């Protein structure tokens, strides 16, 4: 028997979607999972014992209810068995909301579908770039991506709760998006709605960026259906990348860390069983295991006591290859930035992207001076920093970008700079301190492109080869959710530097000397005292 949910009380009434029990169509449990993800307080309330669920009655206004029922009835006549979830607000405004089938649904699907897919080898598929598409190596235009993802935007059931254009971006528009983080059973306080920002040289690029980042972060939340093994590293059927191979905190950092900080995680103990998830080495074409808590946000204790999640290397794309390349470039960018920032190394001004620099200057306004630095290091992949300084108060703003194309790396750095200024995420003069001389250019040069290819896979292999030449492995964990329209991955390079402070990473000290940027490694206490969080 077909049926439709109906709610008439409260600030918003709703009807639908139509549940006809046809094969391949969503069920109530598919909808309920989305509703609870986007209503973490209600999810908490539902978890309470039955005797503790008393709540306030919903508001009810007879005239408003009659109007809503009439509008909903008209919608039902119009849509029939194709009726979506429709809400009607107090002002009579109607809105449709997504209610997709979840292939991983325990009621109508296979709850093991994600874990089974993650256990398979990762094989790269041909992914030819669209010719003449702005914004990088893409298989779809930004506008096509936006059009597809806007159907996922809803504060009620959407992967993305909201997306909007911020004021102040001007020639380089900036979009803001939000998604809901899942309720935590441990009751720890947290932000329930998390913000993301999108950058680009056009409104379509910026909007696509904001939408994709929200999807990437939404999908990275631990849900419990991921592939997992509980074991000691030595007991796994393939090599494990242990937590101490992924993060490098000094003893001083651990000793001074506040509860909840990444450095407060306990030192890895090989005798303590850990939760592991399968991943794939693109370097060795072989299975690897990563700490589950390094791949998923909000993984529960005790697993998160030894490893922590960060967004570094997390990326989304219209296909998996797109996502992998973007994740790789982010890891490369942050490695180069960390080496430059914490060693306070002067770098030359980059002579490129004159048009993009002019647009950034227009967007920032006359209060800011802006320039590009070439941070390209031993990997040979262009990495650029966009630096802006406001003379009136000595504030600094930073943006970073990496790409196989120096022009595109510059554009990404500049659009990120504008994005952070528009969001008021600048560094005060005190935060940078008296050692800001390395932020100014030391000479100038034209940065060189890395190899260019027609297929995204060849770009990926180029980056993998660059890491291999420096003795590092590239590993990918695919966490693409079966019910979400984008591919999402976590790219990990053990031993790479993070833009966040990890003051015991050997590469942080060795790379500048090998490059000839420093005559000898800095002492740990001589590193930049200002931690970089952008």
Short mmCIF file of C-alpha atoms in Angstrom, two decimals:
data_model
loop_
_atom_site.label_atom_id
_atom_site.label_comp_id
_atom_site.label_asym_id
_atom_site.label_seq_id
_atom_site.Cartn_x
_atom_site.Cartn_y
_atom_site.Cartn_z
CA UNK A 1 0.00 0.00 0.00
CA UNK A 2 1.33 3.44 -0.96
CA UNK A 3 1.49 6.20 1.65
CA UNK A 4 2.76 9.73 2.29
CA UNK A 5 3.95 11.30 5.52
CA UNK A 6 2.01 14.44 6.50
CA UNK A 7 2.82 17.05 9.15
CA UNK A 8 0.62 20.10 9.59
CA UNK A 9 1.70 21.49 12.99
CA UNK A 10 4.78 23.57 13.74
CA UNK A 11 6.37 26.40 11.82
CA UNK A 12 6.60 24.33 8.64
CA UNK A 13 4.14 21.78 7.29
CA UNK A 14 5.18 19.00 4.96
CA UNK A 15 3.78 16.30 2.72
CA UNK A 16 5.57 13.42 1.05
CA UNK A 17 7.49 11.88 -0.41
CA UNK A 18 5.31 9.23 -2.01
CA UNK A 19 6.27 5.77 -0.78
CA UNK A 20 4.92 3.24 -3.24
CA UNK A 21 7.27 0.36 -2.32
CA UNK A 22 8.46 -0.01 -5.91
CA UNK A 23 11.86 -1.63 -6.44
CA UNK A 24 14.67 0.89 -6.55
CA UNK A 25 12.66 3.65 -4.87
CA UNK A 26 13.53 5.16 -1.48
CA UNK A 27 11.85 3.94 1.67
CA UNK A 28 10.98 5.71 4.91
CA UNK A 29 14.28 4.63 6.48
CA UNK A 30 16.21 6.29 3.62
CA UNK A 31 14.41 9.56 4.37
CA UNK A 32 14.72 9.19 8.13
CA UNK A 33 18.52 8.81 7.92
CA UNK A 34 18.77 12.15 6.10
CA UNK A 35 16.34 13.84 8.49
CA UNK A 36 18.28 12.75 11.56
CA UNK A 37 21.64 13.77 10.06
CA UNK A 38 20.29 17.29 9.50
CA UNK A 39 18.51 17.47 12.87
CA UNK A 40 21.21 16.50 15.38
CA UNK A 41 19.23 17.82 18.34
CA UNK A 42 16.24 15.69 17.38
CA UNK A 43 18.58 12.73 16.92
CA UNK A 44 19.82 13.31 20.48
CA UNK A 45 16.24 13.55 21.73
CA UNK A 46 15.33 10.29 20.01
CA UNK A 47 18.26 8.55 21.71
CA UNK A 48 16.90 9.35 25.16
CA UNK A 49 15.09 6.63 27.16
CA UNK A 50 11.39 6.50 26.44
CA UNK A 51 10.45 8.17 29.72
CA UNK A 52 12.72 11.16 29.02
CA UNK A 53 11.37 12.19 25.61
CA UNK A 54 8.73 14.64 26.78
CA UNK A 55 8.74 17.72 24.58
CA UNK A 56 6.79 20.89 23.97
CA UNK A 57 3.71 20.68 21.72
CA UNK A 58 4.07 22.09 18.23
CA UNK A 59 2.38 25.40 17.47
CA UNK A 60 -0.94 25.14 15.67
CA UNK A 61 -2.90 27.92 13.92
CA UNK A 62 -6.13 26.72 12.27
CA UNK A 63 -6.17 29.28 9.44
CA UNK A 64 -2.52 28.66 8.56
CA UNK A 65 -3.09 24.93 8.74
CA UNK A 66 -6.05 25.13 6.33
CA UNK A 67 -3.97 27.15 3.85
CA UNK A 68 -1.10 24.68 4.04
CA UNK A 69 -3.37 21.69 3.58
CA UNK A 70 -4.92 23.28 0.49
CA UNK A 71 -1.49 23.98 -1.01
CA UNK A 72 -0.28 20.47 -0.21
CA UNK A 73 -3.39 18.93 -1.73
CA UNK A 74 -2.80 20.90 -4.93
CA UNK A 75 0.80 19.66 -4.98
CA UNK A 76 -0.33 16.08 -4.54
CA UNK A 77 -2.77 16.38 -7.44
CA UNK A 78 0.00 17.89 -9.57
CA UNK A 79 2.69 15.29 -8.76
CA UNK A 80 0.72 12.12 -7.96
CA UNK A 81 2.97 9.08 -7.43
CA UNK A 82 6.00 11.27 -8.20
CA UNK A 83 5.29 13.46 -5.18
CA UNK A 84 8.54 14.70 -3.60
CA UNK A 85 8.94 15.88 -0.03
CA UNK A 86 7.33 19.34 -0.05
CA UNK A 87 7.25 21.86 2.79
CA UNK A 88 5.07 24.93 3.27
CA UNK A 89 6.26 27.75 5.53
CA UNK A 90 4.19 30.22 7.51
CA UNK A 91 4.16 32.62 4.57
CA UNK A 92 2.82 29.93 2.24
CA UNK A 93 6.13 29.46 0.43
CA UNK A 94 6.49 25.93 -0.91
CA UNK A 95 9.79 24.10 -1.36
CA UNK A 96 10.71 20.64 -2.60
CA UNK A 97 13.47 18.66 -0.86
CA UNK A 98 15.60 15.72 -2.02
CA UNK A 99 14.72 12.28 -0.71
CA UNK A 100 17.01 9.88 -2.59
CA UNK A 101 17.24 6.16 -2.13
CA UNK A 102 20.24 5.13 -0.05
CA UNK A 103 21.76 1.94 -1.51
CA UNK A 104 23.32 1.35 1.93
CA UNK A 105 19.93 1.51 3.69
CA UNK A 106 19.52 -1.44 6.11
CA UNK A 107 15.81 -1.66 5.28
CA UNK A 108 15.71 -1.53 1.48
CA UNK A 109 19.36 -1.82 0.41
CA UNK A 110 22.62 -3.46 1.42
CA UNK A 111 24.28 -1.99 4.55
CA UNK A 112 27.56 -3.64 3.53
CA UNK A 113 27.80 -2.06 0.07
CA UNK A 114 30.35 0.61 1.07
CA UNK A 115 32.60 -1.77 3.00
CA UNK A 116 32.55 -4.27 0.14
CA UNK A 117 33.55 -1.62 -2.38
CA UNK A 118 36.32 -0.29 -0.15
CA UNK A 119 37.83 -3.77 0.06
CA UNK A 120 38.37 -3.84 -3.72
CA UNK A 121 41.59 -2.70 -5.48
CA UNK A 122 41.48 0.89 -6.70
CA UNK A 123 41.82 1.02 -10.48
CA UNK A 124 42.17 4.37 -12.19
CA UNK A 125 39.84 4.83 -15.17
CA UNK A 126 40.50 7.12 -18.16
CA UNK A 127 39.19 10.63 -17.45
CA UNK A 128 39.84 13.04 -20.30
CA UNK A 129 39.82 16.72 -19.39
CA UNK A 130 37.29 19.02 -21.00
CA UNK A 131 39.17 21.33 -23.35
CA UNK A 132 39.03 25.00 -22.51
CA UNK A 133 37.34 24.54 -19.13
CA UNK A 134 38.39 27.09 -16.51
CA UNK A 135 39.34 26.02 -13.01
CA UNK A 136 41.58 23.05 -13.67
CA UNK A 137 41.41 19.42 -14.74
CA UNK A 138 37.69 18.69 -14.90
CA UNK A 139 35.40 16.29 -16.71
CA UNK A 140 32.40 18.63 -16.34
CA UNK A 141 32.01 22.37 -16.45
CA UNK A 142 31.54 24.23 -13.18
CA UNK A 143 28.03 25.22 -14.23
CA UNK A 144 27.06 21.61 -14.92
CA UNK A 145 28.41 20.61 -11.50
CA UNK A 146 26.45 23.41 -9.83
CA UNK A 147 23.24 22.49 -11.63
CA UNK A 148 23.57 18.87 -10.53
CA UNK A 149 24.49 19.63 -6.92
CA UNK A 150 21.86 22.32 -6.30
CA UNK A 151 19.34 19.47 -6.27
CA UNK A 152 21.14 18.25 -3.12
CA UNK A 153 20.75 21.55 -1.22
CA UNK A 154 18.20 21.48 1.59
CA UNK A 155 18.39 22.22 5.31
CA UNK A 156 15.93 19.37 5.88
CA UNK A 157 17.30 16.44 3.87
CA UNK A 158 20.17 17.77 1.77
CA UNK A 159 23.83 16.84 1.87
CA UNK A 160 24.41 20.61 1.66
CA UNK A 161 22.15 22.63 3.95
CA UNK A 162 22.64 26.02 2.30
CA UNK A 163 24.78 27.89 -0.24
CA UNK A 164 24.91 31.63 -0.86
CA UNK A 165 27.10 34.35 -2.36
CA UNK A 166 29.08 36.43 0.14
CA UNK A 167 29.40 40.18 -0.32
CA UNK A 168 32.83 41.64 -0.97
CA UNK A 169 34.28 39.17 -3.49
CA UNK A 170 33.74 41.47 -6.45
CA UNK A 171 35.74 40.28 -9.44
CA UNK A 172 36.52 37.01 -7.62
CA UNK A 173 33.18 35.83 -6.13
CA UNK A 174 33.09 33.92 -2.84
CA UNK A 175 30.34 31.50 -1.85
CA UNK A 176 29.49 30.20 1.62
CA UNK A 177 27.95 26.78 2.21
CA UNK A 178 26.91 24.77 5.26
CA UNK A 179 26.37 21.15 6.19
CA UNK A 180 25.25 19.41 9.35
CA UNK A 181 27.62 17.33 11.40
CA UNK A 182 26.16 14.14 12.89
CA UNK A 183 25.05 13.93 16.50
CA UNK A 184 27.65 12.40 18.81
CA UNK A 185 26.58 9.73 21.27
CA UNK A 186 29.22 10.79 23.79
CA UNK A 187 27.43 14.07 24.32
CA UNK A 188 30.54 16.17 23.67
CA UNK A 189 29.75 19.82 22.81
CA UNK A 190 30.30 20.72 19.20
CA UNK A 191 29.27 22.95 16.35
CA UNK A 192 26.32 21.27 14.64
CA UNK A 193 26.31 23.27 11.39
CA UNK A 194 29.74 23.68 9.82
CA UNK A 195 30.61 26.36 7.28
CA UNK A 196 32.63 25.99 4.08
CA UNK A 197 33.87 28.53 1.56
CA UNK A 198 34.17 28.33 -2.19
CA UNK A 199 36.54 30.28 -4.42
CA UNK A 200 36.80 30.85 -8.13
CA UNK A 201 37.28 33.28 -10.97
CA UNK A 202 33.55 33.15 -11.76
CA UNK A 203 30.32 32.69 -9.82
CA UNK A 204 29.93 29.15 -11.20
CA UNK A 205 33.44 28.15 -10.12
CA UNK A 206 32.98 29.68 -6.68
CA UNK A 207 29.58 28.05 -6.15
CA UNK A 208 30.85 24.66 -7.34
CA UNK A 209 33.81 24.97 -4.98
CA UNK A 210 31.58 25.74 -1.98
CA UNK A 211 29.18 22.91 -2.80
CA UNK A 212 31.96 20.39 -3.40
CA UNK A 213 33.75 21.26 -0.16
CA UNK A 214 30.55 20.80 1.83
CA UNK A 215 29.94 17.42 0.20
CA UNK A 216 33.56 16.38 0.84
CA UNK A 217 33.26 17.22 4.56
CA UNK A 218 29.73 15.81 4.96
CA UNK A 219 30.79 12.47 3.49
CA UNK A 220 33.92 12.31 5.68
CA UNK A 221 31.89 11.95 8.89
CA UNK A 222 32.06 8.46 10.37
CA UNK A 223 28.75 6.61 9.97
CA UNK A 224 29.58 3.07 11.10
CA UNK A 225 29.21 1.22 7.77
CA UNK A 226 32.81 1.79 6.63
CA UNK A 227 35.19 -1.12 6.05
CA UNK A 228 37.06 -1.76 9.29
CA UNK A 229 39.39 -4.25 10.97
CA UNK A 230 40.17 -4.19 14.68
CA UNK A 231 43.70 -5.57 15.09
CA UNK A 232 47.31 -4.83 15.87
CA UNK A 233 49.24 -3.57 12.84
CA UNK A 234 51.35 -6.76 12.73
CA UNK A 235 48.19 -8.86 12.43
CA UNK A 236 46.89 -7.18 9.27
CA UNK A 237 47.13 -8.92 5.87
CA UNK A 238 48.90 -5.90 4.30
CA UNK A 239 51.24 -3.15 5.55
CA UNK A 240 49.70 -0.59 7.90
CA UNK A 241 50.43 3.12 7.90
CA UNK A 242 50.58 3.68 11.64
CA UNK A 243 49.56 6.96 13.34
CA UNK A 244 53.19 7.90 14.04
CA UNK A 245 53.84 7.80 10.26
CA UNK A 246 51.10 10.37 9.64
CA UNK A 247 51.60 13.02 12.31
CA UNK A 248 54.79 14.26 13.95
CA UNK A 249 54.29 16.10 17.21
CA UNK A 250 57.21 17.11 19.38
CA UNK A 251 57.33 16.16 23.05
CA UNK A 252 56.83 19.83 23.89
CA UNK A 253 53.70 19.97 21.76
CA UNK A 254 52.22 16.93 23.46
CA UNK A 255 53.09 18.23 26.92
CA UNK A 256 51.54 21.64 26.35
CA UNK A 257 48.49 20.55 24.35
CA UNK A 258 45.03 21.34 25.65
CA UNK A 259 42.38 18.59 25.74
CA UNK A 260 40.93 18.07 22.29
CA UNK A 261 43.95 19.35 20.39
CA UNK A 262 45.47 17.02 17.81
CA UNK A 263 48.78 16.95 19.67
CA UNK A 264 46.98 15.70 22.77
CA UNK A 265 46.46 12.29 21.16
CA UNK A 266 48.28 9.54 22.92
CA UNK A 267 51.47 8.15 21.42
CA UNK A 268 50.87 5.12 19.23
CA UNK A 269 51.32 1.76 20.96
CA UNK A 270 51.85 -1.15 18.52
CA UNK A 271 50.55 -3.58 21.14
CA UNK A 272 47.17 -1.89 21.40
CA UNK A 273 44.61 -3.04 18.80
CA UNK A 274 43.47 -0.24 16.51
CA UNK A 275 40.63 0.27 14.05
CA UNK A 276 41.99 0.16 10.49
CA UNK A 277 40.39 0.76 7.10
CA UNK A 278 41.66 -0.45 3.70
CA UNK A 279 43.31 1.92 1.24
CA UNK A 280 45.27 1.59 -1.97
CA UNK A 281 48.87 2.55 -2.71
CA UNK A 282 49.12 4.24 -6.10
CA UNK A 283 52.90 4.02 -5.75
CA UNK A 284 53.10 0.27 -5.25
CA UNK A 285 49.69 -0.71 -6.69
CA UNK A 286 48.98 -2.65 -3.52
CA UNK A 287 46.72 -2.80 -0.48
CA UNK A 288 47.50 -0.70 2.58
CA UNK A 289 45.71 -0.06 5.86
CA UNK A 290 45.17 3.38 7.37
CA UNK A 291 43.94 4.26 10.86
CA UNK A 292 40.18 4.61 10.64
CA UNK A 293 40.28 7.77 12.75
CA UNK A 294 42.70 9.39 10.29
CA UNK A 295 40.20 8.88 7.45
CA UNK A 296 36.93 9.85 9.15
CA UNK A 297 35.90 12.81 11.26
CA UNK A 298 34.20 12.01 14.55
CA UNK A 299 35.42 8.43 14.74
CA UNK A 300 34.66 7.29 18.29
CA UNK A 301 37.11 6.72 21.12
CA UNK A 302 39.31 4.86 21.77
CA UNK A 303 40.33 4.84 18.08
CA UNK A 304 40.47 8.65 17.88
CA UNK A 305 42.82 8.74 20.88
CA UNK A 306 45.72 7.61 18.69
CA UNK A 307 44.97 9.16 15.30
CA UNK A 308 43.13 12.27 14.22
CA UNK A 309 41.27 13.35 11.09
CA UNK A 310 42.07 16.50 9.17
CA UNK A 311 40.75 17.74 5.85
CA UNK A 312 44.26 17.67 4.32
CA UNK A 313 44.05 15.42 1.26
CA UNK A 314 40.26 15.13 1.37
CA UNK A 315 38.69 16.03 -1.95
CA UNK A 316 35.59 15.55 -4.06
CA UNK A 317 35.12 15.36 -7.81
CA UNK A 318 32.71 14.54 -10.60
CA UNK A 319 34.62 11.27 -10.87
CA UNK A 320 37.10 9.51 -8.61
CA UNK A 321 40.08 10.54 -10.71
CA UNK A 322 39.12 14.23 -10.40
CA UNK A 323 38.92 13.85 -6.62
CA UNK A 324 42.26 12.02 -6.37
CA UNK A 325 44.08 14.71 -8.36
CA UNK A 326 42.62 17.50 -6.24
CA UNK A 327 43.53 15.66 -3.04
CA UNK A 328 47.07 15.10 -4.29
CA UNK A 329 47.52 18.75 -5.18
CA UNK A 330 46.29 19.79 -1.74
CA UNK A 331 48.82 17.52 -0.02
CA UNK A 332 51.60 18.92 -2.26
CA UNK A 333 50.49 22.51 -1.62
CA UNK A 334 50.39 22.13 2.16
CA UNK A 335 53.72 20.33 2.25
CA UNK A 336 55.39 23.21 0.38
CA UNK A 337 53.64 25.86 2.45
CA UNK A 338 54.64 24.23 5.75
CA UNK A 339 58.29 23.99 4.71
CA UNK A 340 58.27 27.69 3.69
CA UNK A 341 56.27 29.02 6.65
CA UNK A 342 57.84 27.22 9.60
CA UNK A 343 61.38 27.72 8.27
CA UNK A 344 60.58 31.36 7.35
CA UNK A 345 62.29 31.07 3.96
CA UNK A 346 62.36 34.07 1.63
CA UNK A 347 61.11 33.19 -1.86
CA UNK A 348 61.05 35.07 -5.18
CA UNK A 349 58.07 36.94 -6.48
CA UNK A 350 56.28 34.96 -9.19
CA UNK A 351 55.92 36.70 -12.55
CA UNK A 352 52.71 35.16 -13.91
CA UNK A 353 48.90 35.44 -13.94
CA UNK A 354 48.86 39.21 -14.51
CA UNK A 355 45.14 39.21 -15.33
CA UNK A 356 44.26 37.21 -12.21
CA UNK A 357 46.40 39.51 -10.07
CA UNK A 358 44.57 42.53 -11.47
CA UNK A 359 41.19 40.96 -10.63
CA UNK A 360 42.37 40.11 -7.10
CA UNK A 361 43.60 43.68 -6.57
CA UNK A 362 40.23 44.98 -7.72
CA UNK A 363 38.39 42.60 -5.38
CA UNK A 364 40.58 43.48 -2.37
CA UNK A 365 40.47 47.23 -2.88
CA UNK A 366 43.16 49.90 -2.45
CA UNK A 367 43.74 49.17 1.26
CA UNK A 368 45.66 46.00 0.43
CA UNK A 369 48.99 45.46 -1.32
CA UNK A 370 49.20 42.05 -2.98
CA UNK A 371 51.90 39.86 -4.58
CA UNK A 372 52.69 36.24 -5.44
CA UNK A 373 55.55 34.11 -4.10
CA UNK A 374 56.86 30.99 -5.82
CA UNK A 375 56.99 28.18 -3.22
CA UNK A 376 57.62 25.36 -5.72
CA UNK A 377 59.92 22.86 -4.02
CA UNK A 378 61.49 19.43 -4.60
CA UNK A 379 58.37 17.89 -6.19
CA UNK A 380 58.51 20.25 -9.17
CA UNK A 381 54.74 20.91 -9.04
CA UNK A 382 54.01 24.67 -9.06
CA UNK A 383 52.93 25.92 -5.63
CA UNK A 384 52.24 29.64 -5.21
CA UNK A 385 51.38 31.86 -2.27
CA UNK A 386 49.28 34.99 -2.65
CA UNK A 387 50.24 37.50 0.04
CA UNK A 388 48.37 40.67 0.95
CA UNK A 389 49.32 43.32 3.51
CA UNK A 390 47.18 46.13 4.85
CA UNK A 391 49.35 49.07 5.86
CA UNK A 392 46.68 50.71 8.04
CA UNK A 393 46.85 48.02 10.73
CA UNK A 394 49.64 45.69 9.59
CA UNK A 395 47.22 42.81 8.97
CA UNK A 396 48.18 39.97 6.63
CA UNK A 397 46.12 37.70 4.39
CA UNK A 398 47.35 34.52 2.74
CA UNK A 399 46.12 32.27 -0.04
CA UNK A 400 47.74 29.18 -1.53
CA UNK A 401 47.40 27.13 -4.69
CA UNK A 402 48.98 24.16 -6.44
CA UNK A 403 48.54 22.85 -9.96
CA UNK A 404 50.60 21.35 -12.76
CA UNK A 405 50.03 24.74 -14.44
CA UNK A 406 51.74 27.73 -12.81
CA UNK A 407 49.02 30.08 -14.09
CA UNK A 408 46.30 27.95 -12.52
CA UNK A 409 48.25 27.59 -9.26
CA UNK A 410 48.47 31.39 -9.13
CA UNK A 411 44.76 31.80 -9.83
CA UNK A 412 43.91 29.34 -7.05
CA UNK A 413 46.16 31.17 -4.60
CA UNK A 414 44.65 34.54 -5.50
CA UNK A 415 41.03 33.35 -5.32
CA UNK A 416 41.74 31.75 -1.93
CA UNK A 417 43.27 35.03 -0.75
CA UNK A 418 40.15 36.95 -1.74
CA UNK A 419 37.99 34.23 -0.17
CA UNK A 420 39.70 34.52 3.21
CA UNK A 421 39.63 38.32 3.21
CA UNK A 422 35.90 38.25 2.37
CA UNK A 423 35.38 35.85 5.30
CA UNK A 424 37.53 38.07 7.57
CA UNK A 425 40.07 35.32 8.12
CA UNK A 426 43.17 37.50 8.24
CA UNK A 427 46.24 37.41 10.48
CA UNK A 428 46.90 40.33 12.77
CA UNK A 429 50.34 41.90 12.92
CA UNK A 430 50.79 40.42 16.39
CA UNK A 431 49.89 36.92 15.17
CA UNK A 432 52.63 37.05 12.52
CA UNK A 433 55.10 38.69 14.88
CA UNK A 434 58.40 40.47 14.18
CA UNK A 435 59.72 37.85 11.72
CA UNK A 436 57.48 38.78 8.77
CA UNK A 437 60.37 39.59 6.42
CA UNK A 438 60.04 36.25 4.62
CA UNK A 439 56.54 37.23 3.49
CA UNK A 440 58.01 39.89 1.22
CA UNK A 441 59.54 38.91 -2.15
CA UNK A 442 63.24 38.15 -2.51
CA UNK A 443 63.90 38.77 -6.22
CA UNK A 444 61.55 37.51 -8.89
CA UNK A 445 61.20 34.74 -11.44
CA UNK A 446 58.70 33.11 -13.78
CA UNK A 447 57.51 29.78 -12.31
CA UNK A 448 57.69 26.76 -14.58
CA UNK A 449 54.82 24.42 -15.46
CA UNK A 450 55.05 20.74 -14.70
CA UNK A 451 54.13 18.28 -17.46
CA UNK A 452 50.67 18.77 -19.02
CA UNK A 453 48.41 15.93 -20.12
CA UNK A 454 45.04 15.39 -21.74
CA UNK A 455 43.93 12.76 -19.23
CA UNK A 456 43.59 13.33 -15.49
CA UNK A 457 45.10 9.90 -14.83
CA UNK A 458 48.39 11.04 -16.37
CA UNK A 459 48.37 14.11 -14.09
CA UNK A 460 47.88 11.80 -11.11
CA UNK A 461 50.73 9.53 -12.15
CA UNK A 462 52.98 12.59 -12.64
CA UNK A 463 52.36 13.65 -9.03
CA UNK A 464 52.83 10.10 -7.76
CA UNK A 465 56.17 9.86 -9.58
CA UNK A 466 57.27 13.17 -8.01
CA UNK A 467 56.55 11.84 -4.53
CA UNK A 468 58.24 8.51 -5.32
CA UNK A 469 61.42 10.36 -6.39
CA UNK A 470 61.54 11.87 -2.90
CA UNK A 471 61.02 8.50 -1.23
CA UNK A 472 57.34 8.91 -0.36
CA UNK A 473 54.30 6.76 -1.08
CA UNK A 474 50.88 7.99 -2.22
CA UNK A 475 47.88 6.18 -0.72
CA UNK A 476 44.18 6.72 -1.47
CA UNK A 477 41.16 5.80 0.63
CA UNK A 478 37.87 6.06 -1.28
CA UNK A 479 35.05 7.11 1.04
CA UNK A 480 32.50 7.93 -1.69
CA UNK A 481 29.04 7.45 -0.22
CA UNK A 482 26.62 5.41 -2.37
CA UNK A 483 23.83 7.99 -1.99
CA UNK A 484 25.88 11.11 -2.84
CA UNK A 485 26.43 12.49 -6.33
CA UNK A 486 30.19 13.18 -6.02
CA UNK A 487 33.21 10.94 -5.55
CA UNK A 488 35.10 11.65 -2.30
CA UNK A 489 38.58 10.44 -1.38
CA UNK A 490 41.30 10.87 1.23
CA UNK A 491 44.84 11.11 -0.20
CA UNK A 492 47.66 10.34 2.23
CA UNK A 493 51.42 10.71 1.77
CA UNK A 494 53.15 9.40 4.90
CA UNK A 495 55.93 11.75 5.93
CA UNK A 496 54.58 14.82 4.13
CA UNK A 497 54.41 18.06 6.07
CA UNK A 498 51.07 19.43 7.19
CA UNK A 499 50.28 23.14 7.07
CA UNK A 500 49.17 22.74 10.70
CA UNK A 501 52.07 22.65 13.17
CA UNK A 502 53.83 19.28 13.37
CA UNK A 503 57.17 20.37 14.74
CA UNK A 504 58.86 16.96 14.76
CA UNK A 505 58.48 16.06 11.07
CA UNK A 506 61.94 15.14 9.69
CA UNK A 507 61.00 16.48 6.24
CA UNK A 508 60.33 19.92 7.71
CA UNK A 509 64.03 20.17 8.60
CA UNK A 510 65.66 18.15 5.79
CA UNK A 511 63.87 19.48 2.68
CA UNK A 512 65.07 23.13 2.88
CA UNK A 513 68.69 21.98 3.21
CA UNK A 514 68.40 19.53 0.32
CA UNK A 515 66.94 22.31 -1.82
CA UNK A 516 69.73 24.70 -0.89
CA UNK A 517 67.27 27.10 0.72
CA UNK A 518 69.04 26.77 4.07
CA UNK A 519 72.68 25.93 4.83
CA UNK A 520 71.72 23.82 7.84
CA UNK A 521 68.49 22.71 9.51
CA UNK A 522 66.93 25.13 11.97
CA UNK A 523 66.80 24.12 15.60
CA UNK A 524 63.23 23.16 16.61
CA UNK A 525 63.00 26.18 18.87
CA UNK A 526 63.98 28.46 15.95
CA UNK A 527 60.97 27.46 13.81
CA UNK A 528 58.26 30.04 13.21
CA UNK A 529 56.39 30.31 16.50
CA UNK A 530 53.16 31.32 14.73
CA UNK A 531 51.05 28.25 13.96
CA UNK A 532 49.40 28.40 10.55
CA UNK A 533 45.70 27.57 10.48
CA UNK A 534 43.92 28.72 7.31
#
